[in-house]
Amino acid sequence: MSMISGIQGQLLEVTVVSCNKLKDTEWISRQDPYVCLEYGSTKFRTRTCTDGGKNPTFQEKFVFTLIEGLPEINVVVWNSNTVTHDDFIGSGKIQLQKVLSAGYDDTAWPIQTKTGRHGGEVRLIMFYANANKPATSYAPSYTAAYTAPQLHTPVYSVPPPHAASCPPAATYQTPSPYPAYPPHSAAYPPTSYPPPQPTAYPPAYPPPSGYPPSSYPPHSSYPPVSYTPPTQDYSYPPGPYPGTYPPRPY
């Protein structure tokens, strides 16, 4: 992998988060691990996680000054002892290519024992503020030759008053609905015919009193008519035996 150039003197933040599944160097009690980081001549050491055992937690941050051409950090995990020398648990190398190109790296790095066997993992979070990130968008090659159209600037910065935009209403005259016809007295001379007289013509119908009297005599001239209703006898003739019945035959 190629090394990122232009990192000389830049700052790199490294946070030691925790260790996982470490080799246990204690037989009776729990081990007390701590982590050492080395980059060039710079060395840092975390606090001792008392009784941390195989999965200690640290959450400690350190800042390194980057060196051109040095692409890795050495990490060593130890078990702290009060009477004897500290016990070596494992070591490994932390590669910086990812964090220098992307600006961020959160990885659990493996470590090995003296015999080359797996000794556990060390989780580190690294942050580099001056990472060379690729551009998010690319402009086309003809962008420089293109000239954006200019917006039209309004003539007035503020709208003009309403009275100045329109002439007063009094300057306009409403046209006559019939402009082509002059008045009657000026266009035509007076007629030579005299007006008709109301008495020159007889009335079309005579008044009601002009009709002759009716030839029929009045109602009182007819003689009275007398009417005598006819009489009718509704009686029946007497029978042969009035009031009696004939004897019954035996």
mmCIF file of C-alpha atoms in Angstrom:
data_model
loop_
_atom_site.group_PDB
_atom_site.id
_atom_site.type_symbol
_atom_site.label_atom_id
_atom_site.label_comp_id
_atom_site.label_asym_id
_atom_site.label_seq_id
_atom_site.Cartn_x
_atom_site.Cartn_y
_atom_site.Cartn_z
ATOM 1 C CA MET A 1 0.000 0.000 0.000
ATOM 2 C CA SER A 2 1.307 3.443 -0.891
ATOM 3 C CA MET A 3 1.893 5.956 1.900
ATOM 4 C CA ILE A 4 -0.020 9.216 1.952
ATOM 5 C CA SER A 5 2.350 12.139 1.372
ATOM 6 C CA GLY A 6 2.225 15.585 2.936
ATOM 7 C CA ILE A 7 1.559 14.406 6.509
ATOM 8 C CA GLN A 8 4.726 15.732 8.116
ATOM 9 C CA GLY A 9 3.850 17.617 11.312
ATOM 10 C CA GLN A 10 0.101 16.862 11.089
ATOM 11 C CA LEU A 11 -1.778 15.618 14.154
ATOM 12 C CA LEU A 12 -3.358 12.181 14.589
ATOM 13 C CA GLU A 13 -5.771 11.399 17.424
ATOM 14 C CA VAL A 14 -5.715 7.822 18.773
ATOM 15 C CA THR A 15 -8.186 6.577 21.396
ATOM 16 C CA VAL A 16 -7.500 3.274 23.155
ATOM 17 C CA VAL A 17 -10.992 1.915 23.743
ATOM 18 C CA SER A 18 -10.561 -1.600 25.150
ATOM 19 C CA CYS A 19 -8.990 -5.053 24.739
ATOM 20 C CA ASN A 20 -10.813 -8.268 23.909
ATOM 21 C CA LYS A 21 -9.978 -11.911 24.646
ATOM 22 C CA LEU A 22 -6.477 -11.259 25.935
ATOM 23 C CA LYS A 23 -4.158 -14.095 26.924
ATOM 24 C CA ASP A 24 -4.401 -14.649 30.658
ATOM 25 C CA THR A 25 -0.975 -14.542 32.338
ATOM 26 C CA GLU A 26 -2.270 -15.027 35.919
ATOM 27 C CA TRP A 27 -2.936 -18.414 37.487
ATOM 28 C CA ILE A 28 -4.678 -17.415 40.688
ATOM 29 C CA SER A 29 -5.922 -13.787 40.530
ATOM 30 C CA ARG A 30 -7.175 -11.620 37.693
ATOM 31 C CA GLN A 31 -4.549 -9.843 35.582
ATOM 32 C CA ASP A 32 -4.181 -6.030 35.446
ATOM 33 C CA PRO A 33 -3.569 -5.062 31.787
ATOM 34 C CA TYR A 34 -2.353 -1.772 30.313
ATOM 35 C CA VAL A 35 -1.501 -0.681 26.748
ATOM 36 C CA CYS A 36 1.609 1.032 25.363
ATOM 37 C CA LEU A 37 1.705 2.926 22.016
ATOM 38 C CA GLU A 38 4.946 3.834 20.211
ATOM 39 C CA TYR A 39 5.328 5.994 17.092
ATOM 40 C CA GLY A 40 8.872 7.084 16.237
ATOM 41 C CA SER A 41 10.299 8.494 19.441
ATOM 42 C CA THR A 42 6.842 9.211 20.946
ATOM 43 C CA LYS A 43 5.534 6.761 23.539
ATOM 44 C CA PHE A 44 2.241 6.707 25.479
ATOM 45 C CA ARG A 45 0.943 4.413 28.185
ATOM 46 C CA THR A 46 -2.604 3.935 29.416
ATOM 47 C CA ARG A 47 -3.556 3.572 33.053
ATOM 48 C CA THR A 48 -3.621 0.090 34.531
ATOM 49 C CA CYS A 49 -7.036 -1.533 34.460
ATOM 50 C CA THR A 50 -7.032 -3.297 37.828
ATOM 51 C CA ASP A 51 -8.676 -6.711 37.684
ATOM 52 C CA GLY A 52 -9.436 -6.078 34.015
ATOM 53 C CA GLY A 53 -8.766 -9.728 33.200
ATOM 54 C CA LYS A 54 -9.195 -10.649 29.536
ATOM 55 C CA ASN A 55 -11.488 -7.738 28.569
ATOM 56 C CA PRO A 56 -10.207 -4.488 30.114
ATOM 57 C CA THR A 57 -11.644 -1.050 29.238
ATOM 58 C CA PHE A 58 -9.580 2.162 28.983
ATOM 59 C CA GLN A 59 -11.219 4.966 26.893
ATOM 60 C CA GLU A 60 -8.052 7.116 26.794
ATOM 61 C CA LYS A 61 -7.053 9.464 23.949
ATOM 62 C CA PHE A 62 -3.547 10.392 22.762
ATOM 63 C CA VAL A 63 -2.309 12.768 20.056
ATOM 64 C CA PHE A 64 0.647 11.912 17.798
ATOM 65 C CA THR A 65 2.611 14.177 15.459
ATOM 66 C CA LEU A 66 2.850 12.404 12.131
ATOM 67 C CA ILE A 67 6.191 11.714 10.458
ATOM 68 C CA GLU A 68 6.611 11.527 6.678
ATOM 69 C CA GLY A 69 7.361 7.945 5.610
ATOM 70 C CA LEU A 70 6.299 6.283 8.908
ATOM 71 C CA PRO A 71 3.019 4.454 8.194
ATOM 72 C CA GLU A 72 2.428 2.437 11.398
ATOM 73 C CA ILE A 73 2.161 2.551 15.186
ATOM 74 C CA ASN A 74 3.480 -0.199 17.479
ATOM 75 C CA VAL A 75 1.170 -1.424 20.232
ATOM 76 C CA VAL A 76 2.140 -3.598 23.219
ATOM 77 C CA VAL A 77 -0.126 -4.975 25.981
ATOM 78 C CA TRP A 78 1.290 -5.780 29.417
ATOM 79 C CA ASN A 79 0.073 -7.260 32.688
ATOM 80 C CA SER A 80 1.078 -5.143 35.696
ATOM 81 C CA ASN A 81 2.717 -6.893 38.681
ATOM 82 C CA THR A 82 3.599 -5.336 42.020
ATOM 83 C CA VAL A 83 6.316 -7.777 43.118
ATOM 84 C CA THR A 84 7.843 -9.142 39.943
ATOM 85 C CA HIS A 85 8.389 -7.753 36.475
ATOM 86 C CA ASP A 86 5.354 -7.044 34.278
ATOM 87 C CA ASP A 87 4.182 -9.893 32.078
ATOM 88 C CA PHE A 88 4.156 -9.534 28.304
ATOM 89 C CA ILE A 89 0.733 -10.385 26.830
ATOM 90 C CA GLY A 90 1.104 -9.488 23.137
ATOM 91 C CA SER A 91 2.101 -6.892 20.503
ATOM 92 C CA GLY A 92 1.077 -5.761 17.045
ATOM 93 C CA LYS A 93 1.343 -3.061 14.376
ATOM 94 C CA ILE A 94 -1.355 -0.467 13.595
ATOM 95 C CA GLN A 95 -1.496 0.556 9.912
ATOM 96 C CA LEU A 96 -2.312 4.221 9.199
ATOM 97 C CA GLN A 97 -3.214 4.143 5.486
ATOM 98 C CA LYS A 98 -6.967 3.951 6.109
ATOM 99 C CA VAL A 99 -7.189 6.769 8.642
ATOM 100 C CA LEU A 100 -4.913 9.068 6.598
ATOM 101 C CA SER A 101 -7.024 8.619 3.440
ATOM 102 C CA ALA A 102 -10.538 8.456 4.967
ATOM 103 C CA GLY A 103 -9.950 10.551 8.086
ATOM 104 C CA TYR A 104 -11.496 7.970 10.454
ATOM 105 C CA ASP A 105 -10.773 4.377 11.496
ATOM 106 C CA ASP A 106 -12.438 2.208 14.150
ATOM 107 C CA THR A 107 -10.790 -1.234 14.161
ATOM 108 C CA ALA A 108 -9.916 -4.032 16.589
ATOM 109 C CA TRP A 109 -6.270 -4.864 15.829
ATOM 110 C CA PRO A 110 -4.928 -8.373 16.608
ATOM 111 C CA ILE A 111 -1.835 -8.910 18.761
ATOM 112 C CA GLN A 112 0.497 -11.917 19.003
ATOM 113 C CA THR A 113 2.351 -13.585 21.852
ATOM 114 C CA LYS A 114 6.124 -14.241 21.942
ATOM 115 C CA THR A 115 5.542 -17.579 20.250
ATOM 116 C CA GLY A 116 3.501 -15.978 17.457
ATOM 117 C CA ARG A 117 0.151 -17.224 18.704
ATOM 118 C CA HIS A 118 -2.998 -15.137 18.934
ATOM 119 C CA GLY A 119 -2.891 -13.007 22.088
ATOM 120 C CA GLY A 120 -6.169 -11.054 21.756
ATOM 121 C CA GLU A 121 -7.316 -7.745 20.208
ATOM 122 C CA VAL A 122 -6.844 -4.035 20.898
ATOM 123 C CA ARG A 123 -9.640 -1.709 19.750
ATOM 124 C CA LEU A 124 -8.487 1.748 18.619
ATOM 125 C CA ILE A 125 -10.426 4.718 17.199
ATOM 126 C CA MET A 126 -8.250 7.059 15.116
ATOM 127 C CA PHE A 127 -9.135 10.455 13.666
ATOM 128 C CA TYR A 128 -7.180 12.549 11.138
ATOM 129 C CA ALA A 129 -8.611 16.009 10.350
ATOM 130 C CA ASN A 130 -6.517 16.686 7.211
ATOM 131 C CA ALA A 131 -7.487 13.575 5.262
ATOM 132 C CA ASN A 132 -7.266 13.760 1.456
ATOM 133 C CA LYS A 133 -10.909 12.945 0.734
ATOM 134 C CA PRO A 134 -12.014 12.605 -2.905
ATOM 135 C CA ALA A 135 -14.200 15.344 -4.324
ATOM 136 C CA THR A 136 -17.886 14.672 -3.983
ATOM 137 C CA SER A 137 -18.782 16.100 -7.414
ATOM 138 C CA TYR A 138 -17.025 16.912 -10.636
ATOM 139 C CA ALA A 139 -17.810 19.883 -12.868
ATOM 140 C CA PRO A 140 -17.962 19.281 -16.645
ATOM 141 C CA SER A 141 -15.087 20.542 -18.823
ATOM 142 C CA TYR A 142 -17.283 23.029 -20.658
ATOM 143 C CA THR A 143 -18.436 24.829 -17.534
ATOM 144 C CA ALA A 144 -15.818 27.573 -17.895
ATOM 145 C CA ALA A 145 -16.955 28.437 -21.426
ATOM 146 C CA TYR A 146 -20.573 28.711 -20.391
ATOM 147 C CA THR A 147 -21.819 32.120 -19.390
ATOM 148 C CA ALA A 148 -24.847 32.225 -17.191
ATOM 149 C CA PRO A 149 -27.619 34.517 -18.405
ATOM 150 C CA GLN A 150 -27.915 37.757 -16.519
ATOM 151 C CA LEU A 151 -31.114 38.602 -14.823
ATOM 152 C CA HIS A 152 -32.919 41.733 -15.982
ATOM 153 C CA THR A 153 -32.642 44.538 -13.492
ATOM 154 C CA PRO A 154 -35.946 46.318 -12.870
ATOM 155 C CA VAL A 155 -36.085 49.948 -13.924
ATOM 156 C CA TYR A 156 -37.583 51.019 -10.613
ATOM 157 C CA SER A 157 -36.182 49.955 -7.311
ATOM 158 C CA VAL A 158 -39.616 50.458 -5.796
ATOM 159 C CA PRO A 159 -43.011 50.408 -7.499
ATOM 160 C CA PRO A 160 -44.045 53.902 -8.782
ATOM 161 C CA PRO A 161 -47.102 55.536 -7.203
ATOM 162 C CA HIS A 162 -50.455 54.739 -8.731
ATOM 163 C CA ALA A 163 -51.273 58.358 -9.658
ATOM 164 C CA ALA A 164 -48.147 58.752 -11.810
ATOM 165 C CA SER A 165 -48.768 55.610 -13.863
ATOM 166 C CA CYS A 166 -52.198 56.710 -15.184
ATOM 167 C CA PRO A 167 -53.511 60.155 -16.306
ATOM 168 C CA PRO A 168 -56.404 61.647 -14.381
ATOM 169 C CA ALA A 169 -59.832 60.433 -15.298
ATOM 170 C CA ALA A 170 -61.001 63.971 -16.182
ATOM 171 C CA THR A 171 -58.828 64.118 -19.325
ATOM 172 C CA TYR A 172 -60.910 61.448 -21.029
ATOM 173 C CA GLN A 173 -64.363 62.240 -22.480
ATOM 174 C CA THR A 174 -67.000 59.599 -22.725
ATOM 175 C CA PRO A 175 -68.152 59.299 -26.392
ATOM 176 C CA SER A 176 -71.832 59.741 -27.203
ATOM 177 C CA PRO A 177 -73.664 56.538 -28.051
ATOM 178 C CA TYR A 178 -74.852 58.126 -31.361
ATOM 179 C CA PRO A 179 -72.157 60.551 -32.537
ATOM 180 C CA ALA A 180 -73.087 60.430 -36.253
ATOM 181 C CA TYR A 181 -76.601 61.823 -35.876
ATOM 182 C CA PRO A 182 -77.063 65.571 -35.184
ATOM 183 C CA PRO A 183 -80.097 66.944 -33.320
ATOM 184 C CA HIS A 184 -83.461 66.764 -35.111
ATOM 185 C CA SER A 185 -83.984 70.517 -35.435
ATOM 186 C CA ALA A 186 -80.603 71.160 -37.085
ATOM 187 C CA ALA A 187 -80.533 68.242 -39.531
ATOM 188 C CA TYR A 188 -84.046 68.406 -40.988
ATOM 189 C CA PRO A 189 -86.188 71.474 -42.003
ATOM 190 C CA PRO A 190 -89.696 71.791 -40.613
ATOM 191 C CA THR A 191 -92.363 69.827 -42.507
ATOM 192 C CA SER A 192 -94.862 71.674 -44.828
ATOM 193 C CA TYR A 193 -97.825 69.538 -43.869
ATOM 194 C CA PRO A 194 -100.091 70.958 -41.194
ATOM 195 C CA PRO A 195 -100.809 68.722 -38.265
ATOM 196 C CA PRO A 196 -104.172 66.865 -38.400
ATOM 197 C CA GLN A 197 -107.038 68.554 -36.616
ATOM 198 C CA PRO A 198 -108.940 66.497 -34.099
ATOM 199 C CA THR A 199 -112.342 67.745 -35.466
ATOM 200 C CA ALA A 200 -111.629 67.153 -39.184
ATOM 201 C CA TYR A 201 -112.781 63.546 -39.083
ATOM 202 C CA PRO A 202 -116.240 62.315 -37.893
ATOM 203 C CA PRO A 203 -116.278 59.925 -35.029
ATOM 204 C CA ALA A 204 -116.074 56.291 -36.098
ATOM 205 C CA TYR A 205 -118.965 55.240 -33.928
ATOM 206 C CA PRO A 206 -122.072 57.219 -32.900
ATOM 207 C CA PRO A 207 -122.654 57.734 -29.254
ATOM 208 C CA PRO A 208 -124.981 55.257 -27.510
ATOM 209 C CA SER A 209 -127.832 57.776 -27.602
ATOM 210 C CA GLY A 210 -127.807 57.777 -31.429
ATOM 211 C CA TYR A 211 -129.273 54.271 -31.767
ATOM 212 C CA PRO A 212 -133.093 54.105 -32.553
ATOM 213 C CA PRO A 213 -135.388 52.825 -29.824
ATOM 214 C CA SER A 214 -136.216 49.147 -29.731
ATOM 215 C CA SER A 215 -139.441 47.999 -31.543
ATOM 216 C CA TYR A 216 -140.348 45.452 -28.909
ATOM 217 C CA PRO A 217 -143.068 46.461 -26.459
ATOM 218 C CA PRO A 218 -142.154 46.673 -22.842
ATOM 219 C CA HIS A 219 -142.763 43.703 -20.622
ATOM 220 C CA SER A 220 -145.783 45.312 -19.002
ATOM 221 C CA SER A 221 -147.738 45.375 -22.296
ATOM 222 C CA TYR A 222 -148.350 41.588 -22.364
ATOM 223 C CA PRO A 223 -151.663 40.351 -20.726
ATOM 224 C CA PRO A 224 -151.332 38.164 -17.661
ATOM 225 C CA VAL A 225 -151.607 34.431 -18.257
ATOM 226 C CA SER A 226 -153.796 32.363 -15.876
ATOM 227 C CA TYR A 227 -153.065 28.649 -15.331
ATOM 228 C CA THR A 228 -155.509 26.170 -13.780
ATOM 229 C CA PRO A 229 -154.055 22.806 -12.783
ATOM 230 C CA PRO A 230 -156.162 19.728 -13.767
ATOM 231 C CA THR A 231 -157.917 17.678 -11.156
ATOM 232 C CA GLN A 232 -157.650 13.859 -10.922
ATOM 233 C CA ASP A 233 -159.523 11.312 -8.812
ATOM 234 C CA TYR A 234 -157.188 8.802 -7.249
ATOM 235 C CA SER A 235 -159.958 6.727 -5.553
ATOM 236 C CA TYR A 236 -160.646 3.077 -6.460
ATOM 237 C CA PRO A 237 -164.124 1.646 -7.155
ATOM 238 C CA PRO A 238 -165.619 -0.414 -4.412
ATOM 239 C CA GLY A 239 -165.409 -4.212 -4.627
ATOM 240 C CA PRO A 240 -168.310 -6.610 -4.756
ATOM 241 C CA TYR A 241 -168.094 -7.377 -1.070
ATOM 242 C CA PRO A 242 -167.101 -4.303 0.765
ATOM 243 C CA GLY A 243 -165.687 -5.068 4.161
ATOM 244 C CA THR A 244 -166.149 -8.888 3.959
ATOM 245 C CA TYR A 245 -164.312 -11.868 2.555
ATOM 246 C CA PRO A 246 -165.957 -14.792 0.745
ATOM 247 C CA PRO A 247 -166.342 -18.012 2.756
ATOM 248 C CA ARG A 248 -163.581 -20.636 2.483
ATOM 249 C CA PRO A 249 -164.526 -23.673 0.418
ATOM 250 C CA TYR A 250 -164.469 -27.058 2.163
#
